[in-house]
XYZ file of C-alpha atoms in Angstrom:
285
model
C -7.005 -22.531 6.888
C -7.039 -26.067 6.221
C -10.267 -28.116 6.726
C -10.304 -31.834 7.895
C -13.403 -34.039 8.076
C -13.403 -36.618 10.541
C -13.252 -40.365 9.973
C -15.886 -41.441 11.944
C -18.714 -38.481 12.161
C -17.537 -36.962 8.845
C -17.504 -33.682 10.831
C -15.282 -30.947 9.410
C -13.278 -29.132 11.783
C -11.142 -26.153 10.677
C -8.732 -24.379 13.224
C -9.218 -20.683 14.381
C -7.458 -18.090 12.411
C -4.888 -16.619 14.140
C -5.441 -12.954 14.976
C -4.249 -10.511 12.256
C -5.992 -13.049 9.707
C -9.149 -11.830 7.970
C -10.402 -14.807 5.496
C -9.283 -18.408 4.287
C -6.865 -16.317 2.032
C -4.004 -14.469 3.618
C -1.234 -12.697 2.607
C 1.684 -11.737 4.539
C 2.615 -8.034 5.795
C 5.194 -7.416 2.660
C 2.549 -8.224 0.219
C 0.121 -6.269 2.221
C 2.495 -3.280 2.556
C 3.681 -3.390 -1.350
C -0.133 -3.382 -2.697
C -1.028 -0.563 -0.153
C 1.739 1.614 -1.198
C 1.051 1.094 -4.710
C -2.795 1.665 -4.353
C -1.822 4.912 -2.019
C 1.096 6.147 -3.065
C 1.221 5.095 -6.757
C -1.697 7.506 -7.136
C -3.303 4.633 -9.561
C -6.405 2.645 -9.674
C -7.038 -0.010 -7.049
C -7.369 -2.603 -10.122
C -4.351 -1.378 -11.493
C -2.473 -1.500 -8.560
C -3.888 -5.118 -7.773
C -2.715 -5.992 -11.907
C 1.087 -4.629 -10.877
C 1.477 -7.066 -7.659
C 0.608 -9.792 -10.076
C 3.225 -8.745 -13.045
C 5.730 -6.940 -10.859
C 5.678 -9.670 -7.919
C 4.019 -12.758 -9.084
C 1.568 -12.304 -6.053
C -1.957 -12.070 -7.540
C -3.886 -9.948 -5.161
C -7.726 -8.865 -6.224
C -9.226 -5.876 -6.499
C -11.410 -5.873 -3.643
C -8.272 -7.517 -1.195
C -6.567 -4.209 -2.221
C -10.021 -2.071 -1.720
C -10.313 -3.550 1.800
C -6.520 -2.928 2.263
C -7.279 0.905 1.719
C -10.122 1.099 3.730
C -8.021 -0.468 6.552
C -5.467 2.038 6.469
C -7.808 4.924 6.097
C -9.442 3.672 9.146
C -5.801 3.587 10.873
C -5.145 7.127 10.204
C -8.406 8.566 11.553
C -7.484 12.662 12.567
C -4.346 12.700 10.069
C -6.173 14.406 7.189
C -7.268 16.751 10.099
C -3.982 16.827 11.494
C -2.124 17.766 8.580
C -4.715 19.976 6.899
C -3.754 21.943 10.336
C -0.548 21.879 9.547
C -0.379 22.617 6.464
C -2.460 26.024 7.594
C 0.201 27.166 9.802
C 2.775 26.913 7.377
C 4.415 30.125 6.576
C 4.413 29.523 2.982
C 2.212 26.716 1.209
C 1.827 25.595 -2.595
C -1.429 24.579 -3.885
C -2.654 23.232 -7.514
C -5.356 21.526 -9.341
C -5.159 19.384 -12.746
C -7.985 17.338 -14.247
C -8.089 13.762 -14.609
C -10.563 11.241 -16.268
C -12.057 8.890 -14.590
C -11.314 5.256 -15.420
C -14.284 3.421 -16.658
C -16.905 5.719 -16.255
C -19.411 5.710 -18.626
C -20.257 9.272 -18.670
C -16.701 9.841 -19.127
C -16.456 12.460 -16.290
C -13.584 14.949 -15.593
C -12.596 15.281 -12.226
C -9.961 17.763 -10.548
C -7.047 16.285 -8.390
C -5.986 19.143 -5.729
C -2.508 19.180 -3.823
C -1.296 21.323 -0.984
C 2.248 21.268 -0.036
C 4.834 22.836 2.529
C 7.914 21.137 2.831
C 7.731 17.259 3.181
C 3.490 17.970 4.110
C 1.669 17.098 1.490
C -2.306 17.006 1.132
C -3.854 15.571 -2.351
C -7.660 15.797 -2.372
C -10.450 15.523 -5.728
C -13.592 16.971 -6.515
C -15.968 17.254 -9.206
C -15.237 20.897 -9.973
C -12.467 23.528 -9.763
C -13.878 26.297 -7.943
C -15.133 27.783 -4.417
C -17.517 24.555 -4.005
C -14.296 22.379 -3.733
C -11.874 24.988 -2.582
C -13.599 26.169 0.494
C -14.881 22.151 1.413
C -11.084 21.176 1.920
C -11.367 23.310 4.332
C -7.464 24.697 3.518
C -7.243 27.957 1.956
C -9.885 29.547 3.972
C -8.763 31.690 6.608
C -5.049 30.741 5.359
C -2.743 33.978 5.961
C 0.284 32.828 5.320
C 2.300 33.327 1.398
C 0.266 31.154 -1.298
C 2.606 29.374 -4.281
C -0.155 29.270 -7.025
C -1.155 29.808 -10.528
C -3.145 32.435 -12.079
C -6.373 30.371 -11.917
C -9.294 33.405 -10.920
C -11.042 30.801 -7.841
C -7.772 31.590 -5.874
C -8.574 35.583 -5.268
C -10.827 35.093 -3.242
C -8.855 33.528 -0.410
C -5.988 37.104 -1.452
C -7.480 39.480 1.356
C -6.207 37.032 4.128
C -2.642 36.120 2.874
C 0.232 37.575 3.722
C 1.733 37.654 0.104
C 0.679 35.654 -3.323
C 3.569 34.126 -5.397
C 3.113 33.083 -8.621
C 4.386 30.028 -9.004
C 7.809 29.836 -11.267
C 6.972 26.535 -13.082
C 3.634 28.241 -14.662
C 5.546 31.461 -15.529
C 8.680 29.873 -17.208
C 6.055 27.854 -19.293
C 4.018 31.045 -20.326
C 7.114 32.975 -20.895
C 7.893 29.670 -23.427
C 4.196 29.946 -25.206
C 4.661 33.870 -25.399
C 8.184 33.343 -27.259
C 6.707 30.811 -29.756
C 4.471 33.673 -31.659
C 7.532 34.814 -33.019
C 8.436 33.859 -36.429
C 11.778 34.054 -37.770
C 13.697 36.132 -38.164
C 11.666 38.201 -35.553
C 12.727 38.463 -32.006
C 9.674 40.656 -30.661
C 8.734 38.251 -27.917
C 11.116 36.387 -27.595
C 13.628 39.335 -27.254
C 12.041 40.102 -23.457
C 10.655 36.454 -22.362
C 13.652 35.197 -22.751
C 15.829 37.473 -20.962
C 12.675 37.131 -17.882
C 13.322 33.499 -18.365
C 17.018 33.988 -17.820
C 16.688 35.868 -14.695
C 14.590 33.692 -13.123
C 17.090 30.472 -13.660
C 19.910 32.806 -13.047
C 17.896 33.318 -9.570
C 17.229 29.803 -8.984
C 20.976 28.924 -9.855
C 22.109 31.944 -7.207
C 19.765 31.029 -4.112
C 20.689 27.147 -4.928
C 24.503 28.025 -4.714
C 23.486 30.298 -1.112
C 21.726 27.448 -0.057
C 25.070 25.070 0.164
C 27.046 27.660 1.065
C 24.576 27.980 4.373
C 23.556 31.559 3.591
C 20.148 32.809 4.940
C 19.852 35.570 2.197
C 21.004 36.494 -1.222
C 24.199 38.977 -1.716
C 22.339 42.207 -1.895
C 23.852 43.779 -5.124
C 23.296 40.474 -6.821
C 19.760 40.105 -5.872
C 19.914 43.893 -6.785
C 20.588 43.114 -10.386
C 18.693 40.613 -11.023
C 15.650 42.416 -9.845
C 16.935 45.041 -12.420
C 17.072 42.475 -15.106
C 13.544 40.896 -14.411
C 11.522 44.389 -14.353
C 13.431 45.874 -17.244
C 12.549 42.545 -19.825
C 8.936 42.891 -18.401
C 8.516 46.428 -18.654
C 9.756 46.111 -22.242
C 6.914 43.242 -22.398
C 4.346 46.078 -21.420
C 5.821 48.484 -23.635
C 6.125 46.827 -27.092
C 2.534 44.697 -26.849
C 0.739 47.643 -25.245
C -0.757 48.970 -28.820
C 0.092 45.561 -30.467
C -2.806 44.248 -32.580
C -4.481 40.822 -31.514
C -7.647 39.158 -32.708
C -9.750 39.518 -29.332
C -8.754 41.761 -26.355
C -5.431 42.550 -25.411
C -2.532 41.164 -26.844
C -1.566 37.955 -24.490
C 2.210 39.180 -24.185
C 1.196 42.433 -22.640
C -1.224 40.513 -20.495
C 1.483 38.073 -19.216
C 4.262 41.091 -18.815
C 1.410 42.807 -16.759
C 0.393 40.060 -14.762
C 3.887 39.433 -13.348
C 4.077 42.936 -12.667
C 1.109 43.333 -9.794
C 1.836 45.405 -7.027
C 4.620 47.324 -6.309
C 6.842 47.032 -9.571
C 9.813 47.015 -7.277
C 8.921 43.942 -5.709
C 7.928 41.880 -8.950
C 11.285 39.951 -9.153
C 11.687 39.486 -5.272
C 8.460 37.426 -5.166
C 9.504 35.208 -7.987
C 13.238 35.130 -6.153
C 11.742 33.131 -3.731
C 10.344 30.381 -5.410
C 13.369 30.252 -7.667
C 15.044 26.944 -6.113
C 12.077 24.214 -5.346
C 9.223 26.955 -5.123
C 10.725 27.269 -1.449
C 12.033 31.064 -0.454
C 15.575 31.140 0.882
């Protein structure tokens, strides 16, 4: 706000801020929105996202106007975290991950874990300092949670298995395993390769089927068609468990009969339908 000292006195008068306005500095609500949603959204630093307005928008913002920007909203959305945690635990079906991530500047070079839950267009990220029960059971998500669980193979999630309604391993992780499991062949030899691929190609086939029942505004699969592909999937991993059962590997079991195993908990019948339904988006049909 300008400042203007008077002739006579040499007082300095300034005029009020109108309401809305914070400091001498102000920026207007499009520059305010842009470095929120970049600080929020972008899932990036706060000095990063204060370094983009300048280069992206030629509005140099600093890093604390975009820290105080954050902590307004957060204080604006008091009871949403709560809200759509609750949500999120009446879902019928709900993803959840973990990755690690560094954080910037720190001198002890710490790794931290970045969590997400999902169902639908809900979506939850959270971080912690480990990946285990500690953080698992503080979100305050999986616990008590009974209804069908998208996840990896990462051990912290059986404990939250007695109280779901189904586990589904999530397609993404298993196409990528079925990938690393292929790659120990060496040619000319086709002994992984010859039943992770044809897994592989059941799943897609799957995805590719319930995408197509999707448009045509179908609420289930044909059944002979989901028929065979449930006959293709258990017959490539049931080779998987037969050829690597006795196969030789440096510690333990060999990892291809561990993988074909893994995908084959619980009733064998079964194995393909739970993949099935996180063919197209991770989303059942």
């Amino acid at each position: 706000m300008m400042a203007v000292p008077c002739g006579g006195c040499g007082a300095v008068t300034r005029a009020a801020a109108p309401a809305g306005v914070a400091g001498p500095c102000c920026y207007g609500p499009n520059v305010r929105a842009a470095t929120a949603l970049l600080a929020c959204n972008g899932h990036m630093s706060t000095e990063r996202a204060a370094d983009l307005m300048g280069v992206l928008l030629d509005a140099s913002v600093s890093t604390g106007f975009t820290e105080g920007l954050v902590a307004r909203l957060a204080k604006q959305l008091s009871g949403f975290e709560a809200a759509l945690k609750q949500a999120l635990r009446a879902a019928p079906v709900m993803h959840h991950d973990e990755t690690p991530a560094r954080v910037a500047g720190d001198d002890d070079d710490r790794l931290l874990y970045v969590y997400t839950a999902r169902a639908g267009r809900l979506v939850w990220f959270g971080a912690a300092d480990n990946r285990g029960h500690d953080a698992l059971d503080a979100f305050k998500i999986l616990p008590g949670y009974t209804g069908t669980l998208v996840r990896d193979d990462y051990p912290a999630y059986a404990k939250y298995d007695k109280d779901l309604k189904a586990v589904q391993l999530c397609c993404a992780h298993l196409l990528r395993s079925l990938r690393g499991i292929g790659e120990l062949d060496t040619d000319p030899y086709r002994v992984q390769r010859g039943w992770t691929e044809s897994a592989a190609a059941a799943l897609s086939d799957a995805r590719a089927a319930v995408a197509k029942a999707k448009v045509d505004g179908a609420i289930a699969l044909d059944p002979d068609l989901l028929a065979g592909l449930r006959e293709r999937y258990d017959k490539a991993v049931s080779w998987g468990m037969l050829t690597n059962r006795l196969r030789d590997w440096p510690s333990g079991r060999h990892p291809g009969y561990t993988l074909a195993t893994l995908t084959r908990q619980g009733d064998p019948s079964m194995a393909v339908h739970r993949r099935l339904r996180c063919a197209v988006h991770q989303q059942p049909l």
